[in-house]
Amino acid sequence: MKAVAELDLEMVKMKLKEEEEGLGWSDEQCESAEIEYKRYLHLCSVFGKGIVPNKIMDYMWHFHILDTIAYHEDCGKVFGGYMHHYPYFGMRGNEDARDLEDSFNKSRMLYLNEFGEDIAREEHSKCWHDCQNRCWHACPSHGEMHAA
């Protein structure tokens, strides 16, 4: 999608590189995050609600939202309106956690079909394999952690 490809996320990446105000990411990490985040926005624009981001997409999204003016304008360009972020999905009990897992699995299949690779690649999960945490559904090591 042209609108997604044309988004200027240089200021977001600059913020992510900051040691104190950001996450201290390298240029390489920021470039990878931009690719992933734009893929996430593409999926949202094509398939609508219910797309669950991987960790690197989510971090980039959070930092994009902090620039409220640019985020609002970018949403208008890509979606024709504002795309809200609901950070509590999966945290409101067992049924909600299952809904998150189902949505992530749907997102995973859509991502694979669109981009030819897995959304939950090791380099993008950025977790500490704490499968009690709410990101366990996106962890490539999850199956290994619970193998009998």
mmCIF file with all atom_site columns, C-alpha atoms in Angstrom:
data_model
loop_
_atom_site.group_PDB
_atom_site.id
_atom_site.type_symbol
_atom_site.label_atom_id
_atom_site.label_alt_id
_atom_site.label_comp_id
_atom_site.label_asym_id
_atom_site.label_entity_id
_atom_site.label_seq_id
_atom_site.pdbx_PDB_ins_code
_atom_site.Cartn_x
_atom_site.Cartn_y
_atom_site.Cartn_z
_atom_site.occupancy
_atom_site.B_iso_or_equiv
_atom_site.pdbx_formal_charge
_atom_site.auth_seq_id
_atom_site.auth_comp_id
_atom_site.auth_asym_id
_atom_site.auth_atom_id
_atom_site.pdbx_PDB_model_num
ATOM 1   C CA . MET A 1 1   ? 0.000   0.000   0.000  1.00 0.00 ? 1   MET A CA 1
ATOM 2   C CA . LYS A 1 2   ? 1.491   3.291   -1.138 1.00 0.00 ? 2   LYS A CA 1
ATOM 3   C CA . ALA A 1 3   ? 0.324   5.354   1.866  1.00 0.00 ? 3   ALA A CA 1
ATOM 4   C CA . VAL A 1 4   ? 2.084   2.994   4.287  1.00 0.00 ? 4   VAL A CA 1
ATOM 5   C CA . ALA A 1 5   ? 5.291   2.893   2.237  1.00 0.00 ? 5   ALA A CA 1
ATOM 6   C CA . GLU A 1 6   ? 5.413   6.694   2.130  1.00 0.00 ? 6   GLU A CA 1
ATOM 7   C CA . LEU A 1 7   ? 5.137   7.231   5.903  1.00 0.00 ? 7   LEU A CA 1
ATOM 8   C CA . ASP A 1 8   ? 8.106   9.164   7.292  1.00 0.00 ? 8   ASP A CA 1
ATOM 9   C CA . LEU A 1 9   ? 9.079   7.485   10.554 1.00 0.00 ? 9   LEU A CA 1
ATOM 10  C CA . GLU A 1 10  ? 12.536  9.065   10.905 1.00 0.00 ? 10  GLU A CA 1
ATOM 11  C CA . MET A 1 11  ? 11.620  10.982  14.073 1.00 0.00 ? 11  MET A CA 1
ATOM 12  C CA . VAL A 1 12  ? 10.147  7.841   15.629 1.00 0.00 ? 12  VAL A CA 1
ATOM 13  C CA . LYS A 1 13  ? 13.380  5.968   14.895 1.00 0.00 ? 13  LYS A CA 1
ATOM 14  C CA . MET A 1 14  ? 15.416  8.862   16.303 1.00 0.00 ? 14  MET A CA 1
ATOM 15  C CA . LYS A 1 15  ? 13.433  8.603   19.545 1.00 0.00 ? 15  LYS A CA 1
ATOM 16  C CA . LEU A 1 16  ? 13.890  4.812   19.680 1.00 0.00 ? 16  LEU A CA 1
ATOM 17  C CA . LYS A 1 17  ? 17.685  5.292   19.406 1.00 0.00 ? 17  LYS A CA 1
ATOM 18  C CA . GLU A 1 18  ? 17.825  7.595   22.423 1.00 0.00 ? 18  GLU A CA 1
ATOM 19  C CA . GLU A 1 19  ? 19.358  6.003   25.516 1.00 0.00 ? 19  GLU A CA 1
ATOM 20  C CA . GLU A 1 20  ? 17.291  7.945   28.061 1.00 0.00 ? 20  GLU A CA 1
ATOM 21  C CA . GLU A 1 21  ? 14.085  8.812   26.208 1.00 0.00 ? 21  GLU A CA 1
ATOM 22  C CA . GLY A 1 22  ? 13.921  5.755   23.975 1.00 0.00 ? 22  GLY A CA 1
ATOM 23  C CA . LEU A 1 23  ? 15.083  2.156   23.984 1.00 0.00 ? 23  LEU A CA 1
ATOM 24  C CA . GLY A 1 24  ? 18.696  2.692   22.918 1.00 0.00 ? 24  GLY A CA 1
ATOM 25  C CA . TRP A 1 25  ? 18.162  0.805   19.663 1.00 0.00 ? 25  TRP A CA 1
ATOM 26  C CA . SER A 1 26  ? 20.796  0.626   16.927 1.00 0.00 ? 26  SER A CA 1
ATOM 27  C CA . ASP A 1 27  ? 20.250  1.844   13.364 1.00 0.00 ? 27  ASP A CA 1
ATOM 28  C CA . GLU A 1 28  ? 19.796  -1.783  12.302 1.00 0.00 ? 28  GLU A CA 1
ATOM 29  C CA . GLN A 1 29  ? 17.141  -2.425  14.954 1.00 0.00 ? 29  GLN A CA 1
ATOM 30  C CA . CYS A 1 30  ? 15.271  0.728   13.935 1.00 0.00 ? 30  CYS A CA 1
ATOM 31  C CA . GLU A 1 31  ? 15.341  -0.194  10.249 1.00 0.00 ? 31  GLU A CA 1
ATOM 32  C CA . SER A 1 32  ? 14.020  -3.663  11.060 1.00 0.00 ? 32  SER A CA 1
ATOM 33  C CA . ALA A 1 33  ? 11.331  -2.164  13.305 1.00 0.00 ? 33  ALA A CA 1
ATOM 34  C CA . GLU A 1 34  ? 10.236  0.226   10.552 1.00 0.00 ? 34  GLU A CA 1
ATOM 35  C CA . ILE A 1 35  ? 9.831   -2.647  8.081  1.00 0.00 ? 35  ILE A CA 1
ATOM 36  C CA . GLU A 1 36  ? 7.856   -4.694  10.608 1.00 0.00 ? 36  GLU A CA 1
ATOM 37  C CA . TYR A 1 37  ? 5.683   -1.784  11.705 1.00 0.00 ? 37  TYR A CA 1
ATOM 38  C CA . LYS A 1 38  ? 4.840   -0.865  8.128  1.00 0.00 ? 38  LYS A CA 1
ATOM 39  C CA . ARG A 1 39  ? 3.918   -4.501  7.509  1.00 0.00 ? 39  ARG A CA 1
ATOM 40  C CA . TYR A 1 40  ? 1.635   -4.329  10.554 1.00 0.00 ? 40  TYR A CA 1
ATOM 41  C CA . LEU A 1 41  ? -0.021  -1.163  9.242  1.00 0.00 ? 41  LEU A CA 1
ATOM 42  C CA . HIS A 1 42  ? -0.436  -2.824  5.850  1.00 0.00 ? 42  HIS A CA 1
ATOM 43  C CA . LEU A 1 43  ? -2.180  -5.822  7.432  1.00 0.00 ? 43  LEU A CA 1
ATOM 44  C CA . CYS A 1 44  ? -4.455  -3.524  9.446  1.00 0.00 ? 44  CYS A CA 1
ATOM 45  C CA . SER A 1 45  ? -5.341  -1.497  6.365  1.00 0.00 ? 45  SER A CA 1
ATOM 46  C CA . VAL A 1 46  ? -6.104  -4.582  4.267  1.00 0.00 ? 46  VAL A CA 1
ATOM 47  C CA . PHE A 1 47  ? -7.724  -6.876  6.851  1.00 0.00 ? 47  PHE A CA 1
ATOM 48  C CA . GLY A 1 48  ? -9.130  -4.434  9.418  1.00 0.00 ? 48  GLY A CA 1
ATOM 49  C CA . LYS A 1 49  ? -9.416  -4.962  13.155 1.00 0.00 ? 49  LYS A CA 1
ATOM 50  C CA . GLY A 1 50  ? -8.010  -7.903  15.054 1.00 0.00 ? 50  GLY A CA 1
ATOM 51  C CA . ILE A 1 51  ? -4.408  -7.867  13.795 1.00 0.00 ? 51  ILE A CA 1
ATOM 52  C CA . VAL A 1 52  ? -2.020  -8.521  16.696 1.00 0.00 ? 52  VAL A CA 1
ATOM 53  C CA . PRO A 1 53  ? 1.505   -7.070  16.384 1.00 0.00 ? 53  PRO A CA 1
ATOM 54  C CA . ASN A 1 54  ? 4.732   -8.795  17.345 1.00 0.00 ? 54  ASN A CA 1
ATOM 55  C CA . LYS A 1 55  ? 6.878   -7.087  20.003 1.00 0.00 ? 55  LYS A CA 1
ATOM 56  C CA . ILE A 1 56  ? 9.012   -5.016  17.635 1.00 0.00 ? 56  ILE A CA 1
ATOM 57  C CA . MET A 1 57  ? 5.894   -3.753  15.823 1.00 0.00 ? 57  MET A CA 1
ATOM 58  C CA . ASP A 1 58  ? 4.256   -2.896  19.133 1.00 0.00 ? 58  ASP A CA 1
ATOM 59  C CA . TYR A 1 59  ? 7.274   -0.924  20.392 1.00 0.00 ? 59  TYR A CA 1
ATOM 60  C CA . MET A 1 60  ? 7.407   1.082   17.163 1.00 0.00 ? 60  MET A CA 1
ATOM 61  C CA . TRP A 1 61  ? 3.639   1.661   17.363 1.00 0.00 ? 61  TRP A CA 1
ATOM 62  C CA . HIS A 1 62  ? 3.910   2.945   20.953 1.00 0.00 ? 62  HIS A CA 1
ATOM 63  C CA . PHE A 1 63  ? 6.613   5.422   19.981 1.00 0.00 ? 63  PHE A CA 1
ATOM 64  C CA . HIS A 1 64  ? 4.668   6.512   16.880 1.00 0.00 ? 64  HIS A CA 1
ATOM 65  C CA . ILE A 1 65  ? 1.587   7.212   19.028 1.00 0.00 ? 65  ILE A CA 1
ATOM 66  C CA . LEU A 1 66  ? 3.666   9.481   21.294 1.00 0.00 ? 66  LEU A CA 1
ATOM 67  C CA . ASP A 1 67  ? 3.953   11.952  18.410 1.00 0.00 ? 67  ASP A CA 1
ATOM 68  C CA . THR A 1 68  ? 0.225   12.604  18.542 1.00 0.00 ? 68  THR A CA 1
ATOM 69  C CA . ILE A 1 69  ? 0.068   15.057  15.645 1.00 0.00 ? 69  ILE A CA 1
ATOM 70  C CA . ALA A 1 70  ? 2.097   12.907  13.239 1.00 0.00 ? 70  ALA A CA 1
ATOM 71  C CA . TYR A 1 71  ? 0.292   9.725   14.338 1.00 0.00 ? 71  TYR A CA 1
ATOM 72  C CA . HIS A 1 72  ? -3.112  11.314  13.789 1.00 0.00 ? 72  HIS A CA 1
ATOM 73  C CA . GLU A 1 73  ? -2.094  12.578  10.339 1.00 0.00 ? 73  GLU A CA 1
ATOM 74  C CA . ASP A 1 74  ? -0.511  9.238   9.392  1.00 0.00 ? 74  ASP A CA 1
ATOM 75  C CA . CYS A 1 75  ? -3.641  7.336   10.439 1.00 0.00 ? 75  CYS A CA 1
ATOM 76  C CA . GLY A 1 76  ? -5.677  9.642   8.229  1.00 0.00 ? 76  GLY A CA 1
ATOM 77  C CA . LYS A 1 77  ? -3.421  8.895   5.263  1.00 0.00 ? 77  LYS A CA 1
ATOM 78  C CA . VAL A 1 78  ? -3.436  5.122   5.792  1.00 0.00 ? 78  VAL A CA 1
ATOM 79  C CA . PHE A 1 79  ? -6.876  4.389   7.261  1.00 0.00 ? 79  PHE A CA 1
ATOM 80  C CA . GLY A 1 80  ? -8.925  7.489   6.567  1.00 0.00 ? 80  GLY A CA 1
ATOM 81  C CA . GLY A 1 81  ? -9.269  7.984   10.325 1.00 0.00 ? 81  GLY A CA 1
ATOM 82  C CA . TYR A 1 82  ? -7.653  7.329   13.681 1.00 0.00 ? 82  TYR A CA 1
ATOM 83  C CA . MET A 1 83  ? -6.524  3.798   14.621 1.00 0.00 ? 83  MET A CA 1
ATOM 84  C CA . HIS A 1 84  ? -6.843  3.377   18.377 1.00 0.00 ? 84  HIS A CA 1
ATOM 85  C CA . HIS A 1 85  ? -4.552  1.204   20.472 1.00 0.00 ? 85  HIS A CA 1
ATOM 86  C CA . TYR A 1 86  ? -6.124  -0.999  23.157 1.00 0.00 ? 86  TYR A CA 1
ATOM 87  C CA . PRO A 1 87  ? -3.241  -2.245  25.349 1.00 0.00 ? 87  PRO A CA 1
ATOM 88  C CA . TYR A 1 88  ? -5.317  -4.531  27.600 1.00 0.00 ? 88  TYR A CA 1
ATOM 89  C CA . PHE A 1 89  ? -6.261  -7.194  25.045 1.00 0.00 ? 89  PHE A CA 1
ATOM 90  C CA . GLY A 1 90  ? -5.598  -10.602 26.584 1.00 0.00 ? 90  GLY A CA 1
ATOM 91  C CA . MET A 1 91  ? -5.445  -9.335  30.154 1.00 0.00 ? 91  MET A CA 1
ATOM 92  C CA . ARG A 1 92  ? -9.127  -9.515  31.160 1.00 0.00 ? 92  ARG A CA 1
ATOM 93  C CA . GLY A 1 93  ? -9.379  -13.174 32.064 1.00 0.00 ? 93  GLY A CA 1
ATOM 94  C CA . ASN A 1 94  ? -9.023  -16.574 30.445 1.00 0.00 ? 94  ASN A CA 1
ATOM 95  C CA . GLU A 1 95  ? -11.514 -16.015 27.629 1.00 0.00 ? 95  GLU A CA 1
ATOM 96  C CA . ASP A 1 96  ? -9.828  -12.747 26.672 1.00 0.00 ? 96  ASP A CA 1
ATOM 97  C CA . ALA A 1 97  ? -6.433  -14.493 26.726 1.00 0.00 ? 97  ALA A CA 1
ATOM 98  C CA . ARG A 1 98  ? -7.812  -17.160 24.363 1.00 0.00 ? 98  ARG A CA 1
ATOM 99  C CA . ASP A 1 99  ? -9.183  -14.424 22.104 1.00 0.00 ? 99  ASP A CA 1
ATOM 100 C CA . LEU A 1 100 ? -5.722  -12.846 22.015 1.00 0.00 ? 100 LEU A CA 1
ATOM 101 C CA . GLU A 1 101 ? -4.138  -16.172 21.126 1.00 0.00 ? 101 GLU A CA 1
ATOM 102 C CA . ASP A 1 102 ? -6.727  -16.773 18.383 1.00 0.00 ? 102 ASP A CA 1
ATOM 103 C CA . SER A 1 103 ? -6.206  -13.270 17.002 1.00 0.00 ? 103 SER A CA 1
ATOM 104 C CA . PHE A 1 104 ? -2.439  -13.700 17.047 1.00 0.00 ? 104 PHE A CA 1
ATOM 105 C CA . ASN A 1 105 ? -2.728  -17.011 15.195 1.00 0.00 ? 105 ASN A CA 1
ATOM 106 C CA . LYS A 1 106 ? -4.950  -15.322 12.591 1.00 0.00 ? 106 LYS A CA 1
ATOM 107 C CA . SER A 1 107 ? -2.437  -12.475 12.308 1.00 0.00 ? 107 SER A CA 1
ATOM 108 C CA . ARG A 1 108 ? 0.376   -14.987 11.970 1.00 0.00 ? 108 ARG A CA 1
ATOM 109 C CA . MET A 1 109 ? -1.328  -16.707 9.021  1.00 0.00 ? 109 MET A CA 1
ATOM 110 C CA . LEU A 1 110 ? -2.142  -13.411 7.299  1.00 0.00 ? 110 LEU A CA 1
ATOM 111 C CA . TYR A 1 111 ? 1.451   -12.237 7.772  1.00 0.00 ? 111 TYR A CA 1
ATOM 112 C CA . LEU A 1 112 ? 2.820   -15.492 6.373  1.00 0.00 ? 112 LEU A CA 1
ATOM 113 C CA . ASN A 1 113 ? 0.514   -15.261 3.343  1.00 0.00 ? 113 ASN A CA 1
ATOM 114 C CA . GLU A 1 114 ? 1.369   -11.605 2.688  1.00 0.00 ? 114 GLU A CA 1
ATOM 115 C CA . PHE A 1 115 ? 5.118   -11.591 3.400  1.00 0.00 ? 115 PHE A CA 1
ATOM 116 C CA . GLY A 1 116 ? 6.263   -15.219 3.162  1.00 0.00 ? 116 GLY A CA 1
ATOM 117 C CA . GLU A 1 117 ? 7.756   -15.448 6.648  1.00 0.00 ? 117 GLU A CA 1
ATOM 118 C CA . ASP A 1 118 ? 6.662   -15.925 10.250 1.00 0.00 ? 118 ASP A CA 1
ATOM 119 C CA . ILE A 1 119 ? 5.588   -12.910 12.304 1.00 0.00 ? 119 ILE A CA 1
ATOM 120 C CA . ALA A 1 120 ? 7.079   -14.505 15.455 1.00 0.00 ? 120 ALA A CA 1
ATOM 121 C CA . ARG A 1 121 ? 10.675  -14.768 14.282 1.00 0.00 ? 121 ARG A CA 1
ATOM 122 C CA . GLU A 1 122 ? 13.275  -15.006 17.045 1.00 0.00 ? 122 GLU A CA 1
ATOM 123 C CA . GLU A 1 123 ? 14.804  -11.612 16.272 1.00 0.00 ? 123 GLU A CA 1
ATOM 124 C CA . HIS A 1 124 ? 11.431  -9.899  16.616 1.00 0.00 ? 124 HIS A CA 1
ATOM 125 C CA . SER A 1 125 ? 10.010  -11.445 19.763 1.00 0.00 ? 125 SER A CA 1
ATOM 126 C CA . LYS A 1 126 ? 12.394  -9.578  22.102 1.00 0.00 ? 126 LYS A CA 1
ATOM 127 C CA . CYS A 1 127 ? 11.151  -11.409 25.164 1.00 0.00 ? 127 CYS A CA 1
ATOM 128 C CA . TRP A 1 128 ? 12.822  -13.208 28.011 1.00 0.00 ? 128 TRP A CA 1
ATOM 129 C CA . HIS A 1 129 ? 10.831  -16.419 27.468 1.00 0.00 ? 129 HIS A CA 1
ATOM 130 C CA . ASP A 1 130 ? 8.634   -15.703 30.473 1.00 0.00 ? 130 ASP A CA 1
ATOM 131 C CA . CYS A 1 131 ? 5.636   -17.616 29.216 1.00 0.00 ? 131 CYS A CA 1
ATOM 132 C CA . GLN A 1 132 ? 3.581   -16.429 32.162 1.00 0.00 ? 132 GLN A CA 1
ATOM 133 C CA . ASN A 1 133 ? 3.744   -12.978 30.626 1.00 0.00 ? 133 ASN A CA 1
ATOM 134 C CA . ARG A 1 134 ? 0.987   -11.986 28.218 1.00 0.00 ? 134 ARG A CA 1
ATOM 135 C CA . CYS A 1 135 ? 3.264   -12.165 25.149 1.00 0.00 ? 135 CYS A CA 1
ATOM 136 C CA . TRP A 1 136 ? 3.706   -15.949 25.396 1.00 0.00 ? 136 TRP A CA 1
ATOM 137 C CA . HIS A 1 137 ? 1.556   -16.449 22.272 1.00 0.00 ? 137 HIS A CA 1
ATOM 138 C CA . ALA A 1 138 ? 4.189   -14.689 20.131 1.00 0.00 ? 138 ALA A CA 1
ATOM 139 C CA . CYS A 1 139 ? 7.232   -16.402 21.606 1.00 0.00 ? 139 CYS A CA 1
ATOM 140 C CA . PRO A 1 140 ? 9.058   -18.770 19.241 1.00 0.00 ? 140 PRO A CA 1
ATOM 141 C CA . SER A 1 141 ? 10.484  -20.587 22.279 1.00 0.00 ? 141 SER A CA 1
ATOM 142 C CA . HIS A 1 142 ? 7.089   -21.204 23.879 1.00 0.00 ? 142 HIS A CA 1
ATOM 143 C CA . GLY A 1 143 ? 6.822   -24.788 22.627 1.00 0.00 ? 143 GLY A CA 1
ATOM 144 C CA . GLU A 1 144 ? 10.352  -25.548 23.777 1.00 0.00 ? 144 GLU A CA 1
ATOM 145 C CA . MET A 1 145 ? 9.672   -24.179 27.250 1.00 0.00 ? 145 MET A CA 1
ATOM 146 C CA . HIS A 1 146 ? 6.778   -26.558 27.844 1.00 0.00 ? 146 HIS A CA 1
ATOM 147 C CA . ALA A 1 147 ? 8.024   -29.680 26.103 1.00 0.00 ? 147 ALA A CA 1
ATOM 148 C CA . ALA A 1 148 ? 7.608   -32.854 28.126 1.00 0.00 ? 148 ALA A CA 1
#
